Coordinates of C-alpha atoms in Angstrom, one line a residue:
Chain A
M1 CA 0.0 0.0 0.0
P2 CA 1.5 3.4 -0.9
T3 CA 2.5 5.6 2.0
D4 CA 0.0 8.4 2.6
P5 CA 2.1 11.6 1.9
T6 CA -0.1 13.6 4.2
A7 CA 0.2 11.2 7.2
R8 CA 1.9 12.8 10.2
R9 CA 2.8 11.6 13.6
L10 CA 3.9 13.3 16.9
V11 CA 7.4 12.8 18.3
D12 CA 8.3 13.9 21.8
L13 CA 11.1 16.5 22.1
T14 CA 13.7 16.5 24.8
P15 CA 13.9 19.4 27.3
D16 CA 17.1 20.6 25.6
E17 CA 15.4 20.6 22.2
C18 CA 12.4 22.5 23.7
W19 CA 14.6 25.3 25.1
T20 CA 16.6 25.5 21.8
L21 CA 13.5 25.6 19.6
A22 CA 11.7 28.1 21.8
T23 CA 14.6 30.7 21.4
T24 CA 14.0 30.7 17.7
R25 CA 10.6 32.3 17.9
P26 CA 10.0 36.0 18.7
V27 CA 6.6 35.5 20.3
G28 CA 5.1 32.9 22.6
R29 CA 1.9 32.7 24.6
L30 CA 1.3 33.2 28.3
A31 CA -1.6 31.2 29.8
W32 CA -3.0 31.4 33.3
N33 CA -6.3 30.3 34.9
G34 CA -8.4 33.3 35.8
P35 CA -11.9 33.7 37.3
H36 CA -13.3 33.2 33.8
G37 CA -11.2 30.1 32.8
P38 CA -8.0 29.9 31.0
T39 CA -6.6 33.1 29.4
V40 CA -4.0 33.0 26.6
V41 CA -2.1 36.1 25.3
P42 CA 0.8 36.5 22.9
V43 CA 3.9 38.0 24.4
N44 CA 7.5 38.7 23.3
F45 CA 10.0 37.2 25.6
T46 CA 13.5 36.1 26.4
L47 CA 14.8 32.9 28.0
D48 CA 17.7 32.3 30.3
G49 CA 17.7 28.5 30.5
S50 CA 15.4 28.3 33.6
N51 CA 13.1 31.3 33.3
V52 CA 11.0 33.0 30.8
H53 CA 11.2 36.8 31.0
I54 CA 8.2 38.9 29.9
R55 CA 7.3 42.6 30.4
T56 CA 3.8 43.7 31.2
T57 CA 2.0 46.4 33.2
P58 CA 0.6 46.3 36.7
Y59 CA -2.9 46.8 35.2
S60 CA -2.8 43.8 32.9
A61 CA -5.0 40.8 33.5
A62 CA -1.9 38.7 33.8
A63 CA -0.7 40.8 36.7
Q64 CA -4.1 41.0 38.3
E65 CA -4.8 37.3 38.1
G66 CA -1.6 35.4 37.6
D67 CA 0.8 36.4 40.4
D68 CA 2.4 33.5 42.2
S69 CA 0.1 31.2 40.3
P70 CA 0.7 28.2 38.1
V71 CA 1.1 29.5 34.5
S72 CA 2.2 28.1 31.2
F73 CA 4.3 29.5 28.4
Q74 CA 3.7 28.0 25.0
V75 CA 5.7 28.5 21.8
D76 CA 5.2 26.8 18.5
S77 CA 6.1 26.9 14.8
I78 CA 3.6 25.3 12.4
D79 CA 3.8 24.9 8.6
A80 CA 0.2 24.9 7.6
D81 CA 0.9 23.9 4.0
D82 CA 3.2 21.0 4.9
H83 CA 1.3 20.0 8.1
T84 CA 4.5 19.9 10.1
G85 CA 5.9 21.8 13.0
W86 CA 6.5 21.7 16.7
S87 CA 5.1 23.0 20.0
V88 CA 6.7 23.5 23.4
L89 CA 5.0 24.0 26.7
M90 CA 6.8 25.3 29.7
R91 CA 4.9 25.0 33.0
G92 CA 5.9 27.1 35.9
R93 CA 5.0 29.8 38.3
A94 CA 4.6 33.5 37.7
H95 CA 6.6 36.0 39.7
F96 CA 5.9 39.7 39.1
D97 CA 8.7 42.1 40.2
Y98 CA 6.9 45.1 41.5
G99 CA 10.3 46.7 42.2
G100 CA 10.2 47.2 38.4
Q101 CA 13.9 46.5 37.9
R102 CA 14.8 45.8 34.3
V103 CA 16.2 42.3 33.9
A104 CA 19.4 42.2 32.0
G105 CA 18.7 40.6 28.6
G106 CA 15.0 40.9 29.2
P107 CA 12.7 41.7 26.3
E108 CA 12.2 45.1 24.7
P109 CA 8.6 46.1 25.1
W110 CA 6.7 46.4 21.8
L111 CA 4.0 48.7 23.2
S112 CA 4.4 52.4 23.8
G113 CA 3.6 53.7 27.3
P114 CA 4.7 52.2 30.5
R115 CA 5.3 48.4 30.4
S116 CA 7.2 48.6 33.7
L117 CA 6.4 45.3 35.3
P118 CA 8.8 42.5 34.7
L119 CA 7.2 39.1 34.9
R120 CA 9.4 36.0 35.4
V121 CA 8.0 32.6 34.8
E122 CA 10.1 30.1 36.8
V123 CA 10.0 27.0 34.6
I124 CA 9.3 23.8 36.5
E125 CA 8.6 21.4 33.6
V126 CA 9.2 21.5 29.9
S127 CA 7.7 19.3 27.3
G128 CA 7.2 19.5 23.5
R129 CA 6.3 17.6 20.5
R130 CA 7.2 17.7 16.8
L131 CA 4.7 16.8 14.0
V132 CA 6.7 14.9 11.4
A133 CA 6.0 12.9 8.3
S134 CA 5.1 9.3 9.0
D135 CA 7.6 6.7 7.7
Chain B
M1 CA 8.9 65.7 19.2
P2 CA 9.2 63.1 16.4
T3 CA 6.8 60.1 16.5
D4 CA 8.5 57.0 17.6
P5 CA 8.2 54.7 14.6
T6 CA 8.4 51.6 16.8
A7 CA 5.6 52.7 19.2
R8 CA 2.6 50.5 19.1
R9 CA -0.8 50.5 20.9
L10 CA -3.5 47.9 21.5
V11 CA -7.0 48.4 20.0
D12 CA -10.0 46.2 21.0
L13 CA -11.6 44.2 18.2
T14 CA -15.3 43.7 17.9
P15 CA -16.7 40.2 18.2
D16 CA -17.5 40.2 14.5
E17 CA -13.9 41.2 13.7
C18 CA -12.7 38.4 16.0
W19 CA -14.7 35.7 14.2
T20 CA -13.6 37.0 10.8
L21 CA -9.9 37.2 11.7
A22 CA -9.9 33.8 13.4
T23 CA -11.1 32.1 10.1
T24 CA -8.0 33.4 8.3
R25 CA -5.7 31.2 10.3
P26 CA -5.2 27.4 9.8
V27 CA -4.1 26.7 13.4
G28 CA -5.2 28.0 16.8
R29 CA -4.5 26.9 20.4
L30 CA -6.7 25.1 22.8
A31 CA -6.2 25.9 26.5
W32 CA -7.7 24.2 29.5
N33 CA -6.8 24.0 33.2
G34 CA -5.6 20.6 34.2
P35 CA -4.2 19.2 37.4
H36 CA -0.8 20.6 36.6
G37 CA -2.0 24.1 35.6
P38 CA -2.9 25.5 32.2
T39 CA -2.2 23.4 29.1
V40 CA -2.0 25.0 25.7
V41 CA -1.8 22.9 22.5
P42 CA -1.9 23.9 18.8
V43 CA -4.8 22.5 16.8
N44 CA -6.4 22.9 13.4
F45 CA -10.0 23.8 13.5
T46 CA -13.1 25.1 11.8
L47 CA -15.7 27.7 13.0
D48 CA -19.4 27.8 12.5
G49 CA -20.1 31.2 14.0
S50 CA -20.8 30.0 17.6
N51 CA -18.6 26.9 18.0
V52 CA -15.0 25.9 17.4
H53 CA -14.7 22.4 15.9
I54 CA -11.6 20.4 16.6
R55 CA -10.7 16.7 16.3
T56 CA -8.7 14.7 18.9
T57 CA -8.5 11.2 20.4
P58 CA -10.1 9.8 23.5
Y59 CA -6.6 9.4 24.9
S60 CA -5.5 13.0 24.6
A61 CA -4.9 15.1 27.6
A62 CA -7.6 17.5 26.3
A63 CA -10.2 14.7 26.4
Q64 CA -9.0 13.3 29.8
E65 CA -9.0 16.7 31.5
G66 CA -11.1 19.1 29.6
D67 CA -14.6 17.6 29.1
D68 CA -17.4 19.8 30.1
S69 CA -14.8 22.3 31.4
P70 CA -14.2 26.0 30.8
V71 CA -11.7 26.1 28.0
S72 CA -10.3 28.8 25.7
F73 CA -9.4 28.8 22.1
Q74 CA -6.8 31.4 21.0
V75 CA -5.8 32.5 17.5
D76 CA -3.3 35.1 16.5
S77 CA -1.2 36.5 13.7
I78 CA 1.9 38.4 14.7
D79 CA 4.4 40.2 12.4
A80 CA 7.6 40.0 14.5
D81 CA 9.5 42.4 12.2
D82 CA 6.8 45.1 12.2
H83 CA 5.6 44.5 15.7
T84 CA 2.0 44.5 14.6
G85 CA -0.7 41.8 14.6
W86 CA -3.8 40.6 16.4
S87 CA -4.9 38.0 18.9
V88 CA -8.4 36.6 19.5
L89 CA -9.6 34.7 22.6
M90 CA -12.7 32.6 22.6
R91 CA -13.9 31.5 26.0
G92 CA -16.3 28.6 26.2
R93 CA -17.0 25.1 27.3
A94 CA -15.6 21.9 25.8
H95 CA -18.0 19.1 24.7
F96 CA -16.5 15.9 23.5
D97 CA -18.8 13.8 21.2
Y98 CA -18.0 10.2 22.2
G99 CA -20.5 9.1 19.6
G100 CA -17.7 10.1 17.3
Q101 CA -19.9 11.4 14.6
R102 CA -18.1 13.5 12.0
V103 CA -19.2 17.1 12.1
A104 CA -20.1 18.5 8.6
G105 CA -17.5 21.1 7.8
G106 CA -15.3 19.9 10.7
P107 CA -11.5 19.9 10.4
E108 CA -9.5 17.3 8.5
P109 CA -7.2 15.6 11.0
W110 CA -3.5 16.2 10.3
L111 CA -2.3 13.2 12.2
S112 CA -2.4 9.6 10.9
G113 CA -4.1 7.1 13.1
P114 CA -7.4 7.4 14.8
R115 CA -8.4 11.0 15.6
S116 CA -12.0 10.0 16.1
L117 CA -13.2 12.2 18.9
P118 CA -14.9 15.4 17.8
L119 CA -14.5 18.2 20.3
R120 CA -16.8 21.2 20.1
V121 CA -16.0 24.4 22.0
E122 CA -19.2 26.2 22.6
V123 CA -18.1 29.8 22.5
I124 CA -19.5 32.0 25.3
E125 CA -17.4 35.1 25.0
V126 CA -15.1 36.5 22.3
S127 CA -12.6 39.2 22.7
G128 CA -9.5 40.3 20.8
R129 CA -7.0 43.0 20.3
R130 CA -5.0 44.4 17.5
L131 CA -1.5 45.8 17.9
V132 CA -1.2 48.9 15.7
A133 CA 1.2 51.7 15.0
S134 CA 0.7 54.6 17.4
D135 CA -0.5 57.9 15.8

């Protein structure tokens, strides 16, 4: 029987692969569980090998709802034509630095106006999967 | 003072704009709150104006943890060079159809093997924002 050229399967990524792949993307998604269920917002970020660094404002929903909470940070790259790609999920805990000190190597804010609140996601668990052509 | 060409601001999208923009993307992200915190996974999907249709398996974490739960479905399009884009969040409730009946107009599974479990996210609330150049 001929191989189905569209058939794809999922392969687990190692934690090292997850960290390396995540650095290749400019934007990831921060998710937390608020009073209305899960919230997911795109953010730019930097990584330092054990933390995700994001910048937000004290008035953001993330800051209002996510402090010292279990959060996730998700990054992916999907080729919709080829049906291949990968996705990485970093589970951790959110720490907002209300001292507002800029983290060395932290992300440049894209938004004008005050984005003065550094958010560090302390990563506790990393997992990821790659969607590849079936053999 | 000259305008900062990199300055961006967020503009709220109407629900109609959110539905229209979401249909332009092949992949979104399903989020639910499991025992280990929020989980976010990319999925292909179709929309029918009040539901998101996804296909998964009975063995997936989504099916194990998300049935009849508050979930979110997020779609975005970000231009990382220009620092513009948009993001849509659909909050709702997950309904898995263990009868396994194919939804007309539902998504084609990308994965080989059985992806026999239709998941419908009944959308309760839609919101979105666009990142635009500041005037």
